[in-house]
Backbone as a ProteinNet text record, in pm:
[ID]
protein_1_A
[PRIMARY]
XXXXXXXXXXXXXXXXXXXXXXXXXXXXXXXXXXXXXXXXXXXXXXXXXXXXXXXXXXXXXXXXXXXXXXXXXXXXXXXXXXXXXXXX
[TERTIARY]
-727.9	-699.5	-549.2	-542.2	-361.9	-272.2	-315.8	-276.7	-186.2	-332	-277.8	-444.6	-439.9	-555.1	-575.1	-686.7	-797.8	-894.4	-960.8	-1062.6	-1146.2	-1245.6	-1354.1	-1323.6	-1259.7	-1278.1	-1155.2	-1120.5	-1024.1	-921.6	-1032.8	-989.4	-946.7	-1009.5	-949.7	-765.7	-738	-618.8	-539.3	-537.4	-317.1	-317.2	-476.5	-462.6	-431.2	-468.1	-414.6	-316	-191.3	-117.5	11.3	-37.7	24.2	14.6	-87.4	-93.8	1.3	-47.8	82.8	224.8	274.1	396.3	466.8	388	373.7	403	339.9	351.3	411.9	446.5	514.8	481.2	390.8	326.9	179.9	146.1	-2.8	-24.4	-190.8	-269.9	-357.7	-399.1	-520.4	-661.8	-769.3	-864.4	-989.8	-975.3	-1085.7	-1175.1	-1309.8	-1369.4	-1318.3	-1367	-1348.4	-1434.1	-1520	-1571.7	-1486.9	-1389.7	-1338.9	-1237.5	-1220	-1053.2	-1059.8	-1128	-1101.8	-1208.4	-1237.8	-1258.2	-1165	-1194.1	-1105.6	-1169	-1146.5	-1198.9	-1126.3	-1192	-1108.8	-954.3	-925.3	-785.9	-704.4	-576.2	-483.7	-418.5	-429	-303.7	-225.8	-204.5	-137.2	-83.7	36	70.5	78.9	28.3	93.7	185.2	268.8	417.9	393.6	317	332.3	254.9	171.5	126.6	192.1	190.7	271	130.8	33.1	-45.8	-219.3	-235.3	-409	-486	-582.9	-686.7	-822.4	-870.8	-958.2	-1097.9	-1127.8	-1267.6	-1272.8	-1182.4	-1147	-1023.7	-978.5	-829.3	-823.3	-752.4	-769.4	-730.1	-739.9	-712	-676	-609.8	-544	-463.7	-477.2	-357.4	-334.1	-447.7	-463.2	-348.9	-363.9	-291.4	-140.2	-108.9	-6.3	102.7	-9	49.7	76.7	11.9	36.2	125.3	154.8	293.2	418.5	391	512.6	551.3	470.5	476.9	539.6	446.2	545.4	470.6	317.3	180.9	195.9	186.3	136.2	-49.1	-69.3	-218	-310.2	-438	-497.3	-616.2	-659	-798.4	-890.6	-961.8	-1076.8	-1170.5	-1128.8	-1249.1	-1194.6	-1252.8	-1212.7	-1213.7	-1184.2	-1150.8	-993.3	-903.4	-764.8	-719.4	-664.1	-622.6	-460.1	-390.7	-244.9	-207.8	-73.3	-20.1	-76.4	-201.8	-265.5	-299.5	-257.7	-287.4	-423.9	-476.7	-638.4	-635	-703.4	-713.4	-881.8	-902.7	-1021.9	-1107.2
965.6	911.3	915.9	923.4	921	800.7	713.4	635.8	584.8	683.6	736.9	723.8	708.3	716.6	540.3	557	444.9	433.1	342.9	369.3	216.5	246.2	122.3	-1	48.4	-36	-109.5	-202.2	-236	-258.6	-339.4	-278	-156.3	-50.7	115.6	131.5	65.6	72.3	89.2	-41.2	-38.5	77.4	158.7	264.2	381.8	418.9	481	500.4	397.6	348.3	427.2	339.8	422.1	561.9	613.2	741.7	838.8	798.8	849.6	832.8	693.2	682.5	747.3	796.5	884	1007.1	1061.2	1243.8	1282.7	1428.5	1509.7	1570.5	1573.7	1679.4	1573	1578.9	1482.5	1575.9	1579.9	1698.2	1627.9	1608.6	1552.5	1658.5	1674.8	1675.1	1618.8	1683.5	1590.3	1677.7	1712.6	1766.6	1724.9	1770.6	1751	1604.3	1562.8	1457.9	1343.4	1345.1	1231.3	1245	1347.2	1326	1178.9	1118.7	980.6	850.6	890.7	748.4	670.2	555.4	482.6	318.4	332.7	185.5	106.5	9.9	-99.4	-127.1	-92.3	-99.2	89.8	52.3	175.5	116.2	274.6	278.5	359.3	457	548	553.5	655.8	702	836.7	921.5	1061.5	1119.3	1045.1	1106.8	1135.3	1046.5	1068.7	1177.4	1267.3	1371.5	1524.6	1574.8	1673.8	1826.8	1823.6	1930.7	1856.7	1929.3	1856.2	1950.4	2003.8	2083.2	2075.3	2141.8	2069.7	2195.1	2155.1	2258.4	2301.7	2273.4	2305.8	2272.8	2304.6	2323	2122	2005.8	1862.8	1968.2	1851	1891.3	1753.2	1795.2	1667.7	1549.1	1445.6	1337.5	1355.2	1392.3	1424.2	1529	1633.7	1740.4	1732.5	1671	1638.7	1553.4	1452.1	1325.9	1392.4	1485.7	1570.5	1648.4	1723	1853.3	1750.1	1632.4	1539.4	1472	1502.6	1405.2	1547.3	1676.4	1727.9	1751.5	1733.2	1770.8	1947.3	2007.3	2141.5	2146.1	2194.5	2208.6	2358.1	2332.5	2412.2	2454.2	2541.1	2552.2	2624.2	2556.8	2675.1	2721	2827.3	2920.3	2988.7	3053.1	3165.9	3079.2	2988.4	2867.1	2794	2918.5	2863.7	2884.6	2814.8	2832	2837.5	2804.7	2828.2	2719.7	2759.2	2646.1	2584	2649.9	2602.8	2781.4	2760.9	2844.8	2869.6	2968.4	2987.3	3001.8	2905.6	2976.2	3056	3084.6	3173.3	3039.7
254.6	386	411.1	538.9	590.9	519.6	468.6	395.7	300.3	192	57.7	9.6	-135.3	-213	-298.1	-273.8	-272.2	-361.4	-446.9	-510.4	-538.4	-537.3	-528.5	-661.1	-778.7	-880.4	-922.9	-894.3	-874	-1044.4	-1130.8	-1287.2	-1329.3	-1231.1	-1327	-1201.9	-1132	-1048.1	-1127	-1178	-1276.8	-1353.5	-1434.3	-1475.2	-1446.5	-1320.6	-1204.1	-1185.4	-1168.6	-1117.8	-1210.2	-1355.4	-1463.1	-1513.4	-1480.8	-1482.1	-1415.8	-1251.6	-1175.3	-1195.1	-1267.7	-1260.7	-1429.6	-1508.6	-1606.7	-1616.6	-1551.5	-1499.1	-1465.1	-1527.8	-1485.8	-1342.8	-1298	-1200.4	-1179	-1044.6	-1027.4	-900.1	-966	-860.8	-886	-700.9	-693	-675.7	-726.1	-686.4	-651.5	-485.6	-475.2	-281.6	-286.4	-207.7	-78.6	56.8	177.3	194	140.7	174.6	144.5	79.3	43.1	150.3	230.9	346.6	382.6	434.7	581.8	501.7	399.2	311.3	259.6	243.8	221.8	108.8	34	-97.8	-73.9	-159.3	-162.5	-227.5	-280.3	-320	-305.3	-258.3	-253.3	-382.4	-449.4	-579.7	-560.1	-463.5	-442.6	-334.7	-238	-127	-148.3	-55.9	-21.1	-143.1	-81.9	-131.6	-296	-363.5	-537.4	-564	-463.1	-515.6	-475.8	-615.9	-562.4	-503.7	-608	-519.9	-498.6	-386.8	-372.8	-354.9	-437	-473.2	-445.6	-304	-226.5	-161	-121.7	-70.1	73.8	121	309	331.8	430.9	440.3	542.2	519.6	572.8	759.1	823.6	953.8	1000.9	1163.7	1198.7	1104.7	1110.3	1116.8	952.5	856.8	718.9	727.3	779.3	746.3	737	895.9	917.6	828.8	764	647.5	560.9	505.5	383	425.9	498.8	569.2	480.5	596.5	576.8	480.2	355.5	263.9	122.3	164.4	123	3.3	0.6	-77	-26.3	-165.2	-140.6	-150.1	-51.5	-11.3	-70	-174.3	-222.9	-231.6	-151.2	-113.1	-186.4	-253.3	-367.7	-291.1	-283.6	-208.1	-80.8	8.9	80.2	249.3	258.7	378.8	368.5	317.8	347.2	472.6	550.3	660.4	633.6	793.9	782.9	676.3	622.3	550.1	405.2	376.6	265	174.3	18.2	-56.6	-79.3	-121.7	-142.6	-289.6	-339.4	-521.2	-521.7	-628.7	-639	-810.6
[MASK]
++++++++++++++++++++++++++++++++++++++++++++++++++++++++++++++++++++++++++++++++++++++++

């Protein structure tokens, strides 16, 4: 979500949390169904990811958040549009 990233369990968060603030490099994957969901707790913003590895290219206010945030965008499969890499 335009947000950031979210997840239902609120115990696996601080793990999360630490993970990201750990890494060298954080790539999210995660399908088109998850664009505009949103859980109960945010552990994340935009900005801490550096690539997102996804199944359709996000569109609108998603896209835009990510341009600006400065997420390189990665599309598996043959539905890359402008601005987003296609992996195979």
């Amino acid at each position: 979500a335009v947000d950031g990233l979210s997840y239902p369990a609120l115990e696996e968060v601080s793990v999360k949390q630490a993970m990201i603030a750990s890494a060298a490099e954080v790539i999210l994957l995660a399908d088109h169904s998850k664009f505009d969901q949103v859980s109960l707790a945010l552990f994340a913003d935009l900005g801490s990811i550096d690539r997102f590895v996804t199944s359709a290219p996000p569109e609108g206010a998603l896209a835009l958040a990510l341009e600006e945030a400065g997420v390189e965008v990665m599309v598996a499969g043959a539905d890359a549009g402008a601005g987003e890499r296609e992996i195979a």
